[in-house]
Structures are given as C-alpha cells and as structure tokens.
Short mmCIF file of C-alpha atoms and ligand atoms in Angstrom, two decimals:
data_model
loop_
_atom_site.label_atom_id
_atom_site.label_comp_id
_atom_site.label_asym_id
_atom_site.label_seq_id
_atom_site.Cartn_x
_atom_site.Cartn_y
_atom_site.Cartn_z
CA UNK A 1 -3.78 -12.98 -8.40
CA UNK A 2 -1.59 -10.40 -6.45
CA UNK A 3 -3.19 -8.81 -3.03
CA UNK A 4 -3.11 -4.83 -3.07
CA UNK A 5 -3.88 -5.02 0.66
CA UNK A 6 0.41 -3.55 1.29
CA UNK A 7 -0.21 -1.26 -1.43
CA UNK A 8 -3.57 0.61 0.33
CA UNK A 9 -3.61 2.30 3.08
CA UNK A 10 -6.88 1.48 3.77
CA UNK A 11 -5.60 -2.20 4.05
CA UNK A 12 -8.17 -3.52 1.53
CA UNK A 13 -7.95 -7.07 0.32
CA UNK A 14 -8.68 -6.72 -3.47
CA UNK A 15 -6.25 -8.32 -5.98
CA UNK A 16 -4.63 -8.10 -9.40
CA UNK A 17 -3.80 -9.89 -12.25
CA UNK A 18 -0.25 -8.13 -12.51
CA UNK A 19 1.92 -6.19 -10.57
CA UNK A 20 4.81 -3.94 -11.76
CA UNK A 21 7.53 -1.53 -9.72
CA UNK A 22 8.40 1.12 -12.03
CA UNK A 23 11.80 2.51 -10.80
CA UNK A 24 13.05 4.29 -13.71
CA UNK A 25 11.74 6.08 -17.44
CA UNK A 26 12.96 3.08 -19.00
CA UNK A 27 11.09 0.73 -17.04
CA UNK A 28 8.48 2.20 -18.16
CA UNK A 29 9.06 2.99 -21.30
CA UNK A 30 9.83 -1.32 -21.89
CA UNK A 31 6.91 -1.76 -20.19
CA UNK A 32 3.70 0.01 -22.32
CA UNK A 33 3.94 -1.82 -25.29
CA UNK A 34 2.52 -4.57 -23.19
CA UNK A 35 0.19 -3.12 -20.79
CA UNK A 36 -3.33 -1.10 -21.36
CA UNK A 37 -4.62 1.18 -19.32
CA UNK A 38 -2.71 0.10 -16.37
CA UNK A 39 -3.51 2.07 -12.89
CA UNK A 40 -1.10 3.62 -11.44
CA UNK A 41 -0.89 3.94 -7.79
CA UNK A 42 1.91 5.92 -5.26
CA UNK A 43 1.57 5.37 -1.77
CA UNK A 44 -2.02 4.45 -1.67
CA UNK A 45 -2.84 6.50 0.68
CA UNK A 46 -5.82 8.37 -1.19
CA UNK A 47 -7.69 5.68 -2.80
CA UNK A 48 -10.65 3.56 -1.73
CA UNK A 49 -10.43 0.02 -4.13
CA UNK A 50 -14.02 -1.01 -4.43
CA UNK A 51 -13.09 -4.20 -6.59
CA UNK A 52 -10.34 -6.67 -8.10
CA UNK A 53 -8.60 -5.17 -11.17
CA UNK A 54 -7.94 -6.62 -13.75
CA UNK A 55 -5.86 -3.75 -15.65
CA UNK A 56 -2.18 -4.15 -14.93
CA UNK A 57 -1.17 -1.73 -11.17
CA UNK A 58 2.17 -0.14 -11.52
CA UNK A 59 3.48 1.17 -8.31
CA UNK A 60 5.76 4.18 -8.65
CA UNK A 61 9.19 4.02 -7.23
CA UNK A 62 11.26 6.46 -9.58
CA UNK A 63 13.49 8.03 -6.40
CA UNK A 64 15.99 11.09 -6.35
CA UNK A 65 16.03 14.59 -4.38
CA UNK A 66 18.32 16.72 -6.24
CA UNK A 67 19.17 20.77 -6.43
CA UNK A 68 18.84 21.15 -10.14
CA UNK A 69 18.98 24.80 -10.72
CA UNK A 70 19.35 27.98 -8.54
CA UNK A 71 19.30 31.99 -8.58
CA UNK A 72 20.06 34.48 -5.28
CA UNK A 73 16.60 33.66 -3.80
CA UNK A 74 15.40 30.54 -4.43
CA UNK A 75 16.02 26.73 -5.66
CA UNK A 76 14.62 24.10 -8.03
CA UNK A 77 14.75 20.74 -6.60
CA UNK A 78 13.78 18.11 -8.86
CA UNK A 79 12.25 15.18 -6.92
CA UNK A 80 11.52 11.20 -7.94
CA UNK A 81 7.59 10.54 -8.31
CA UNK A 82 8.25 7.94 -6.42
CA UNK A 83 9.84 9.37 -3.60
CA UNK A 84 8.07 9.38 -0.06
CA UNK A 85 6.12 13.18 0.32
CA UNK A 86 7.48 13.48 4.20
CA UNK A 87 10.93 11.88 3.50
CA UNK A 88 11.58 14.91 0.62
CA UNK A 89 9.75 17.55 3.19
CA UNK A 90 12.57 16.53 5.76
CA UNK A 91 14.89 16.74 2.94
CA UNK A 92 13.79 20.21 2.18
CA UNK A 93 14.31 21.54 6.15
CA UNK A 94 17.38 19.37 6.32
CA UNK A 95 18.49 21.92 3.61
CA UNK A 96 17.16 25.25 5.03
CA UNK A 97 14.87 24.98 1.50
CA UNK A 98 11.70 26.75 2.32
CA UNK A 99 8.24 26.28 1.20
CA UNK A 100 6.81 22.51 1.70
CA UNK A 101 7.23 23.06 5.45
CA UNK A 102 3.77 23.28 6.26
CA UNK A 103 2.76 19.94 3.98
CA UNK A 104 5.10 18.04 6.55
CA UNK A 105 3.39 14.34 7.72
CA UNK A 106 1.20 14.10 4.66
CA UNK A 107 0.98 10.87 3.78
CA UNK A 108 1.75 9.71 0.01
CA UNK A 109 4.44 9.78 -2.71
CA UNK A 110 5.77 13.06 -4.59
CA UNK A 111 3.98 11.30 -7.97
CA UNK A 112 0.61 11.87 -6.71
CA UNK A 113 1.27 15.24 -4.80
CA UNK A 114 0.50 17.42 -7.43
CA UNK A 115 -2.68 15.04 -8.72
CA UNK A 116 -4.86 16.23 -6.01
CA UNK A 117 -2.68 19.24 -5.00
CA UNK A 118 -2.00 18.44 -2.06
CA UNK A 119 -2.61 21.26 0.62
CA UNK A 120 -2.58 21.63 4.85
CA UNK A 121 -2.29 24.64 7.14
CA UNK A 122 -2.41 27.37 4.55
CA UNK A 123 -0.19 25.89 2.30
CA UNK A 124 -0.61 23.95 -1.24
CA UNK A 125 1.73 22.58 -3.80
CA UNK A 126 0.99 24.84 -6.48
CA UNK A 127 2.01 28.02 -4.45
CA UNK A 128 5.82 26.21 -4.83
CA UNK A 129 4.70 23.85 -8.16
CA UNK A 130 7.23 24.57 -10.99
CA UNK A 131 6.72 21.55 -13.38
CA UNK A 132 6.03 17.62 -14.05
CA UNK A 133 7.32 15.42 -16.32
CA UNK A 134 5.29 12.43 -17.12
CA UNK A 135 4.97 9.65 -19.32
CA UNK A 136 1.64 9.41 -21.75
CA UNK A 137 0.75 5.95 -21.02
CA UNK A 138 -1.22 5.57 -23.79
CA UNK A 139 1.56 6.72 -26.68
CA UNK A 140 4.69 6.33 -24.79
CA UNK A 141 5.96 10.25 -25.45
CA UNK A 142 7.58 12.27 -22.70
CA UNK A 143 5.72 15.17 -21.37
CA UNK A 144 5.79 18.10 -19.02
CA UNK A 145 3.10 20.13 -17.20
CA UNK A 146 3.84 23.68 -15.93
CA UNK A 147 2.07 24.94 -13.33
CA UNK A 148 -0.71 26.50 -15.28
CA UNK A 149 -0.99 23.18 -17.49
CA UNK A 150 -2.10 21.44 -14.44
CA UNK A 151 -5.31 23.43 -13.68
CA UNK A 152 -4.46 23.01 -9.75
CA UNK A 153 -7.77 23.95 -7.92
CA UNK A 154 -8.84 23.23 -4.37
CA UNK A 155 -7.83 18.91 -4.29
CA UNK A 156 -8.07 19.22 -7.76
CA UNK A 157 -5.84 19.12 -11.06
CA UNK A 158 -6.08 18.30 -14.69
CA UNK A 159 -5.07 14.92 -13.69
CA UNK A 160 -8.15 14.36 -11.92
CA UNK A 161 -10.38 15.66 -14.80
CA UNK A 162 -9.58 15.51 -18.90
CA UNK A 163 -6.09 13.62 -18.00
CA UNK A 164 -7.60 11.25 -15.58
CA UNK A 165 -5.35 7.87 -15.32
CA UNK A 166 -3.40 8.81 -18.16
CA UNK A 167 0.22 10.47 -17.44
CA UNK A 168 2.95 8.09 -15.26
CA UNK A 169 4.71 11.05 -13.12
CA UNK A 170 7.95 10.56 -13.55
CA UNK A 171 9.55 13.88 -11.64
CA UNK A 172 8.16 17.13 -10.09
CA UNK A 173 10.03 20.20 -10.08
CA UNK A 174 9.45 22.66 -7.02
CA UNK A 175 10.92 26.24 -6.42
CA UNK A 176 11.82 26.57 -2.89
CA UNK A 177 13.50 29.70 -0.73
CA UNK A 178 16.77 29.99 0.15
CA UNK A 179 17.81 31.04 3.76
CA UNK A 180 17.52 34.67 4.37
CA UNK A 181 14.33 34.40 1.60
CA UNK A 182 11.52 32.17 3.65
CA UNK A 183 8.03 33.31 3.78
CA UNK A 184 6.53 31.73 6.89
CA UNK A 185 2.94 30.95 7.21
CA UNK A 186 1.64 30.54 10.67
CA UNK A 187 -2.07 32.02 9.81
CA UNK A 188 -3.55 28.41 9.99
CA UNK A 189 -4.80 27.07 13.61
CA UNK A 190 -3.01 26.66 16.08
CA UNK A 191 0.78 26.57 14.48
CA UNK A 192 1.70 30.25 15.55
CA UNK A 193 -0.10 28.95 19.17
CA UNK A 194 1.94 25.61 19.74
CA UNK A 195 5.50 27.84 18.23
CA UNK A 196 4.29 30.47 20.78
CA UNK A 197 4.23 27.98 23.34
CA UNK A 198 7.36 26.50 23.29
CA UNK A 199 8.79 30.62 23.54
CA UNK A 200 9.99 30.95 20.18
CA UNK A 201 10.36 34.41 19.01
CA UNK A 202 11.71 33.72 15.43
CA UNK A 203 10.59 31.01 14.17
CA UNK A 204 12.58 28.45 11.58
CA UNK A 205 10.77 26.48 8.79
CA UNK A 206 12.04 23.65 10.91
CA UNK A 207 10.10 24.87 14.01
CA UNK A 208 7.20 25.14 11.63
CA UNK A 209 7.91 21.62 10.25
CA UNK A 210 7.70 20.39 13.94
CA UNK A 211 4.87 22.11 14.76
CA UNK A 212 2.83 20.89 11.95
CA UNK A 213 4.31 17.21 12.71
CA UNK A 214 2.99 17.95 16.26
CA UNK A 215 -0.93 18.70 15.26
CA UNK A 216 -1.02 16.40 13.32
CA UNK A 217 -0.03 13.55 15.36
CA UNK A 218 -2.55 14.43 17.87
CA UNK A 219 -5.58 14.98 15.44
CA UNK A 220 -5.18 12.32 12.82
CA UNK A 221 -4.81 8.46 12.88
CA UNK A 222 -1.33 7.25 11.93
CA UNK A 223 -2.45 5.20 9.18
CA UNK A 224 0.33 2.64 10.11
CA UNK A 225 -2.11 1.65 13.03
CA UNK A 226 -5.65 2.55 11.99
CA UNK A 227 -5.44 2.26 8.16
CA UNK A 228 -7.17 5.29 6.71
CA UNK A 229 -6.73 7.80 3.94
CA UNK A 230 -6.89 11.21 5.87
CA UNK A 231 -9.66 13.70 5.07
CA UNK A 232 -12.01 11.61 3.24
CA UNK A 233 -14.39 14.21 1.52
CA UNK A 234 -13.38 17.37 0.49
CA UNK A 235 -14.72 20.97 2.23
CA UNK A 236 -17.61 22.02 0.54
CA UNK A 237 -17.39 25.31 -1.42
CA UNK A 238 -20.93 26.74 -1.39
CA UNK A 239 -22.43 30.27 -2.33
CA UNK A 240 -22.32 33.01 -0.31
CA UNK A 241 -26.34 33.02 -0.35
CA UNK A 242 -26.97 29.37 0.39
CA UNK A 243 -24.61 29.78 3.04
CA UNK A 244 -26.75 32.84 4.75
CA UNK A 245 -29.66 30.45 4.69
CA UNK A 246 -28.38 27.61 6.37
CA UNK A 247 -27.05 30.18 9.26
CA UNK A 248 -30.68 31.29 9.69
CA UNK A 249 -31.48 27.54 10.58
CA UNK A 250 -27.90 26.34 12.01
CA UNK A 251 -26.63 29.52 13.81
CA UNK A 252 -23.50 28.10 14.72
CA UNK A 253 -22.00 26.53 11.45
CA UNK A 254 -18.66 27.54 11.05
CA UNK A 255 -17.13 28.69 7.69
CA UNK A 256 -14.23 30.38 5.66
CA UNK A 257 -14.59 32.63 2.82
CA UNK A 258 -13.17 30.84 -0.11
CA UNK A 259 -13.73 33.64 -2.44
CA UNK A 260 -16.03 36.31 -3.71
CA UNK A 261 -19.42 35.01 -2.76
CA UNK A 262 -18.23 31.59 -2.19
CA UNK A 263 -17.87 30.23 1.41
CA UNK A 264 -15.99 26.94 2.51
CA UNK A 265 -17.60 24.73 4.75
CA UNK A 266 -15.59 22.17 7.13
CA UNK A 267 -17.26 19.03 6.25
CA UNK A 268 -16.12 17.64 9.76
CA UNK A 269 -18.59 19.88 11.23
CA UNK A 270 -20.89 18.89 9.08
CA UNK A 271 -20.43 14.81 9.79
CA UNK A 272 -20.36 15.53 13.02
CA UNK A 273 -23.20 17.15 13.64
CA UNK A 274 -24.58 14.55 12.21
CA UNK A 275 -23.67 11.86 14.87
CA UNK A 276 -21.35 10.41 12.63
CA UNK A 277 -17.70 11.14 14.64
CA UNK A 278 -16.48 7.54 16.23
CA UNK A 279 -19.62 5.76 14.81
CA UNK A 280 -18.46 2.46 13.84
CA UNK A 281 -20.98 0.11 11.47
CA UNK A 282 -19.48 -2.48 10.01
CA UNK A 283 -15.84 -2.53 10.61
CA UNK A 284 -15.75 1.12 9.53
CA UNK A 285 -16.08 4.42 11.18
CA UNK A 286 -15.44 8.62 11.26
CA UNK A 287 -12.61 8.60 13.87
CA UNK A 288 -13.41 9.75 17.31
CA UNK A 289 -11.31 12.63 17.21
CA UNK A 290 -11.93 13.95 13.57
CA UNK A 291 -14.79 13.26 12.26
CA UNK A 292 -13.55 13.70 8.10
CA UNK A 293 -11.27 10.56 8.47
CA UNK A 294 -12.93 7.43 7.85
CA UNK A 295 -10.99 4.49 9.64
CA UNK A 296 -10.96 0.90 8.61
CA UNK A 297 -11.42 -0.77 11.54
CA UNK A 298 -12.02 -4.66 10.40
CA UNK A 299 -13.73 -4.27 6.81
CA UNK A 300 -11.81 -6.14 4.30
CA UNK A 301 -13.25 -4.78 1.39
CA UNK A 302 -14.36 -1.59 0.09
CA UNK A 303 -17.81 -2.31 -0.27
CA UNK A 304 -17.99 -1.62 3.18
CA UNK A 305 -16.38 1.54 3.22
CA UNK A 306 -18.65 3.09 0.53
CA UNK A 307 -21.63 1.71 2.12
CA UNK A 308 -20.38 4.15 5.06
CA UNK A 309 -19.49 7.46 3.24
CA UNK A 310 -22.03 6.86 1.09
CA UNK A 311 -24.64 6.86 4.01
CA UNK A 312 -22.96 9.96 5.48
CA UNK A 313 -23.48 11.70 1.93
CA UNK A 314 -27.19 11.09 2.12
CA UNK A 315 -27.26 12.16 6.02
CA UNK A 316 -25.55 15.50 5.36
CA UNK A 317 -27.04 15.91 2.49
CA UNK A 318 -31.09 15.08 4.14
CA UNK A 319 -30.31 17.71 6.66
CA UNK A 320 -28.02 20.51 5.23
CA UNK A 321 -28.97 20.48 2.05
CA UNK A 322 -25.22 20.07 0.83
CA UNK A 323 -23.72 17.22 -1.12
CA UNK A 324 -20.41 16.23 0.08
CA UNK A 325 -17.68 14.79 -2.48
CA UNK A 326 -15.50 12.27 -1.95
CA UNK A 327 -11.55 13.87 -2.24
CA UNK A 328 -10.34 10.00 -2.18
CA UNK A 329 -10.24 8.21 -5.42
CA UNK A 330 -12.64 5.66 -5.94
CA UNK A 331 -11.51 2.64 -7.76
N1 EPU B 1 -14.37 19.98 12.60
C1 EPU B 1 -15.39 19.56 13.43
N2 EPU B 1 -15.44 18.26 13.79
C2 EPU B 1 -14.52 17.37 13.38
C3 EPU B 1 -13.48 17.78 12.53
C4 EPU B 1 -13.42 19.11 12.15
O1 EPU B 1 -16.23 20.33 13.84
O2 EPU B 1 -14.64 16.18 13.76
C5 EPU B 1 -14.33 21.39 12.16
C6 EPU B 1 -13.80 22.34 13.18
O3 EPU B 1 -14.61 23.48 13.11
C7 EPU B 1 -12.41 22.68 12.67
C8 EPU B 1 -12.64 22.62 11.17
O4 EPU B 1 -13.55 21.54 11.01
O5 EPU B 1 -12.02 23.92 13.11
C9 EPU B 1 -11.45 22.36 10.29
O6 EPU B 1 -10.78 21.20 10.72
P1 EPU B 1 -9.22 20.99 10.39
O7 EPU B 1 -8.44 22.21 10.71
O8 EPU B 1 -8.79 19.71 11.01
O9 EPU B 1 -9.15 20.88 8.84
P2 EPU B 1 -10.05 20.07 7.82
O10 EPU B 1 -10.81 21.07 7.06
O11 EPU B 1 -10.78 18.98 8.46
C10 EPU B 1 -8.22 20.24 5.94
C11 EPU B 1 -7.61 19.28 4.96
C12 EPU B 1 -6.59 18.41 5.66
C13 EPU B 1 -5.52 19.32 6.26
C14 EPU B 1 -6.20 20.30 7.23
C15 EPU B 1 -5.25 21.32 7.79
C16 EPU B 1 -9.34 18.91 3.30
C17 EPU B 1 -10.32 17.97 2.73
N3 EPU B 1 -8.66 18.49 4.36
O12 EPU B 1 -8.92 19.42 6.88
O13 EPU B 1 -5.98 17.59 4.70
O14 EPU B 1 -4.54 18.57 6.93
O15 EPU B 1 -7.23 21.02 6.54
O16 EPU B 1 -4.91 22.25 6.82
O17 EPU B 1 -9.17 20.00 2.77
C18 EPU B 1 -6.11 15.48 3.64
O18 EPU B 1 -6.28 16.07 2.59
O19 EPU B 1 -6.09 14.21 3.70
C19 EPU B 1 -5.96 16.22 4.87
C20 EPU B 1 -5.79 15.64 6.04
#
C-alpha cells in the first residue's frame, strides 16, 4: 500500500494499492488497458480522501507552457495539465500575457483548473478558457472540450457532473491579451485599495499579480504549513425572496447579487456567525482568520474532517435555513 498523505494537501494518511505519474499522452495511453476507473488527482489541493482506494491514483505531471497561436490582440498559450496553476500565472506576467493575473497564488495544477473553474477577485477561467484536450479513460480516444462543452458555472463544470472522473486532462488552451490589449479588473476588495496604496497610477497586470499575491498571503493559510484546501464550501446562491426573509431576522447579512433574483451569500459569514471561525474539535478547525478554510491541524484521517464540515452544515443550516455545499471533492 502507497500513502497519499504527499499527494493531499490536507496531509491525510489514506493509502493505495497503485500509484502512477502520468507525464506524457503515451503514458497514458500504455497505461488504460490495465487500469479501471483509476482517480485522477493534480495537486490535491481540493479534495478531502475519506478512505483507502483501492482504484489505481494517477497523478498528473504532463508539463509545457507554450505560445501556440496568436493574432494583433491576443495569444493562445497551450499549457501541461500537469503544470503548477501559480508557476504558469508567473509565466503569463513574466510574458506581459494578460488575463490569469487575478487567479495568481491559487493553489493546484492547470489539469484541474478548469474542473471546478477556478475563480478569485472577479476573475474565472472560463472568461480566458479556450479549450481542453483530454483522454476518455474509459475508451482510450482523444478528446477536446471548448468552452461551451464544459458547462463552466460558479465552481462548477461538466467534469464535476455527467463527466465526473472520466476525462485525464492532458492540455488547456487559454486566450490571453497582448500588451497594449489588457483589461484590468480591480472591482474585487481591496486590490484597487492595496495598488492605491503603494501610489500607483497605472497599474500593470504584474502590480495586480502582486497585489492579489499580497491578500492572499495575509488571509489564507499557506497550505505548506497548515495543510488545508482553501475555501471549503462554496457561496450559497439563494433567491432573491428567501434572501429578503432572512434580512428581516439577520439585518446585517451581507450579500452580492449573483443574478436576476438570485443573491450570493458569503458562507464565511455564515460559519462565522455561527461560532465556528478558529474552533478547533478534533485536530480540525475553520481558521482564525477566515472562517471558509477548514485547517487540518492533527487529524490523520478524513473522517475527522467530515465529522467537522459536516457539523457546520447542520449548524448553518439549524439557524439560517441554508444548506451549504461542499466545493472540495469528497473521496
Ligand atoms: N467573511 C466573514 N467571515 C469570514 C470570512 C469571510 O464574514 O471568516 C465574509 C466577509 O463578509 C467577506 C466575505 O465573506 O467580505 C467574502 O470573503 P472573501 O472575499 O475572502 O471571499 P470568499 O467568498 O470567502 C471566494 C472564493 C475564494 C477566492 C475569494 C476571492 C469561493 C468558495 N471562494 O472566497 O476562492 O479566493 O472569493 O475572490 O467562491 C477557493 O476557491 O479555494 C478560494 C479560496
């Protein structure tokens, strides 16, 4: 049996029967005729393993950041599944290629990116997503997702739904802006407040980059230290009308309007009002500073960690009246 414990950033101790790197299309192309319904995992850092497996893990490490086509305003760069998210972010800036600034620090590989659309401060993967290609694990065929194929909704795709554990992601393909052609987007928080600060007037997606980098090291555990997997649930998305009654009973409950009659609601508000932000039970606990982050503190396996969320789910839930979903994958 092979510990996943390096290959979760939750640091859980569950095991394997069989353990393969996938580095190439022909790796894993030699390797399906003698595996079924293997689970695939990138950087680990959005899934919660609840038990041993005993289906064969592949680990994605198909690499390469490449310009693979161009016009005046924009290019496509064609990047490994494999590849580390931040590493091909810095890439990007290094570059002057516009876009992904915003989805700097996020923690992950480029495979999974598009699985659960990634998004932060206003920006999401699908607003740059060109195309996928993938291996179909179950018939060995090469395939390719545009952007509409993949359904992207908020943390959400096809490959969380009808094409759940099925596709290997080989490559994703992402249109970015050439200098002289960014589109910044400072709406979010504080990122126009921190670039404001610091007496920028015109700001570059590399002053964006760094700002981002900047929140986000003072709001969120470095999962290198306290192994977590960043926002654990996802925001609610309510209607408009149940919203209006909870702000007759919780006048202050913040919100965002999603869409037309549908409002967003930050579930770490929600977990925190519930007493839930630095609680620790167990080993396991909503960091003190952000209350959507469950930490593993000294839990080795994930039993303990559901316990947790799953208690916060029924807490919420008992006094707003709203279920909150986990945006992790549970395995
Ligand atoms: N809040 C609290 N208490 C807390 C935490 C948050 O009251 O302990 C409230 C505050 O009102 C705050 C609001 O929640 O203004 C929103 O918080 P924040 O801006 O940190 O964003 P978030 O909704 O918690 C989402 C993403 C993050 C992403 C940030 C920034 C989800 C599930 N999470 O978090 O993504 O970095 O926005 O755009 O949508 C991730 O997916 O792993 C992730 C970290």
């Amino acid at each position: 049996m092979i510990s996943l414990k390096p290959y979760n950033t939750f640091r859980l101790d569950h095991y394997c029967e069989e353990l393969h790197f996938i580095h190439s299309e022909r790796n894993i192309l030699d390797l399906i005729p003698f595996v079924s319904a293997p689970l695939v995992i990138g950087g680990g850092s959005n899934i919660l393993l609840t038990k041993d497996h005993t289906a064969p893990v592949l680990i994605n490490e198909v690499k390469g950041k490449e310009i693979v086509g161009h016009d005046d305003e924009s290019v496509i760069v064609k990047l490994g599944g494999g590849e580390n998210w931040h590493d091909a972010v810095l890439w990007a800036v290094e570059n002057d290629l516009g876009g992904i600034e915003n989805l700097s620090l996020i923690p992950g590989k480029c495979g999974a990116a598009p699985i659960q659309n990634i998004g932060a401060y206003g920006v999401e993967i699908k607003d740059v997503f060109e195309r996928l290609d993938a291996i179909d694990l179950d018939t060995g065929s090469k395939c390719y997702f545009n952007n509409s194929e993949c359904q992207f909704g908020y943390r959400n795709s096809v490959f969380k739904n009808a094409q759940k554990g099925r596709y290997f992601i080989l490559h994703i393909y992402l249109r970015l802006t050439l200098p002289q052609h960014h589109s910044l987007n400072l709406e979010y928080g504080k990122v126009a407040e921190i670039i404001g600060a610091k007496k920028i007037t015109s700001p570059t997606i590399s002053d964006v980059s760094e700002a981002i980098i900047e929140i986000r090291q003072t709001k969120l555990p470095d999962p290198d230290l306290i192994p977590n997997c960043g926002s654990f649930f996802k925001n609610p998305i309510i209607p408009q009308k149940q919203y209006e009654r909870l702000k007759t009973k919780h006048a202050g409950i913040p919100s965002y309007n999603y869409a037309e009659g549908w409002e967003k609601i930050p579930a770490g508000w929600l977990i925190e009002q519930c007493g839930w932000k630095g609680k620790i039970k167990n080993g396991v606990g909503c960091h003190k500073d952000h209350a959507l982050v469950i930490c593993n503190y000294e839990a080795q396996y994930g039993r303990q960690i559901e316990r947790y969320y799953k208690d916060i789910i029924n807490s919420v839930s008992k006094v707003y009246g709203v279920v909150l979903e986990p945006e992790v994958n549970i395995l």
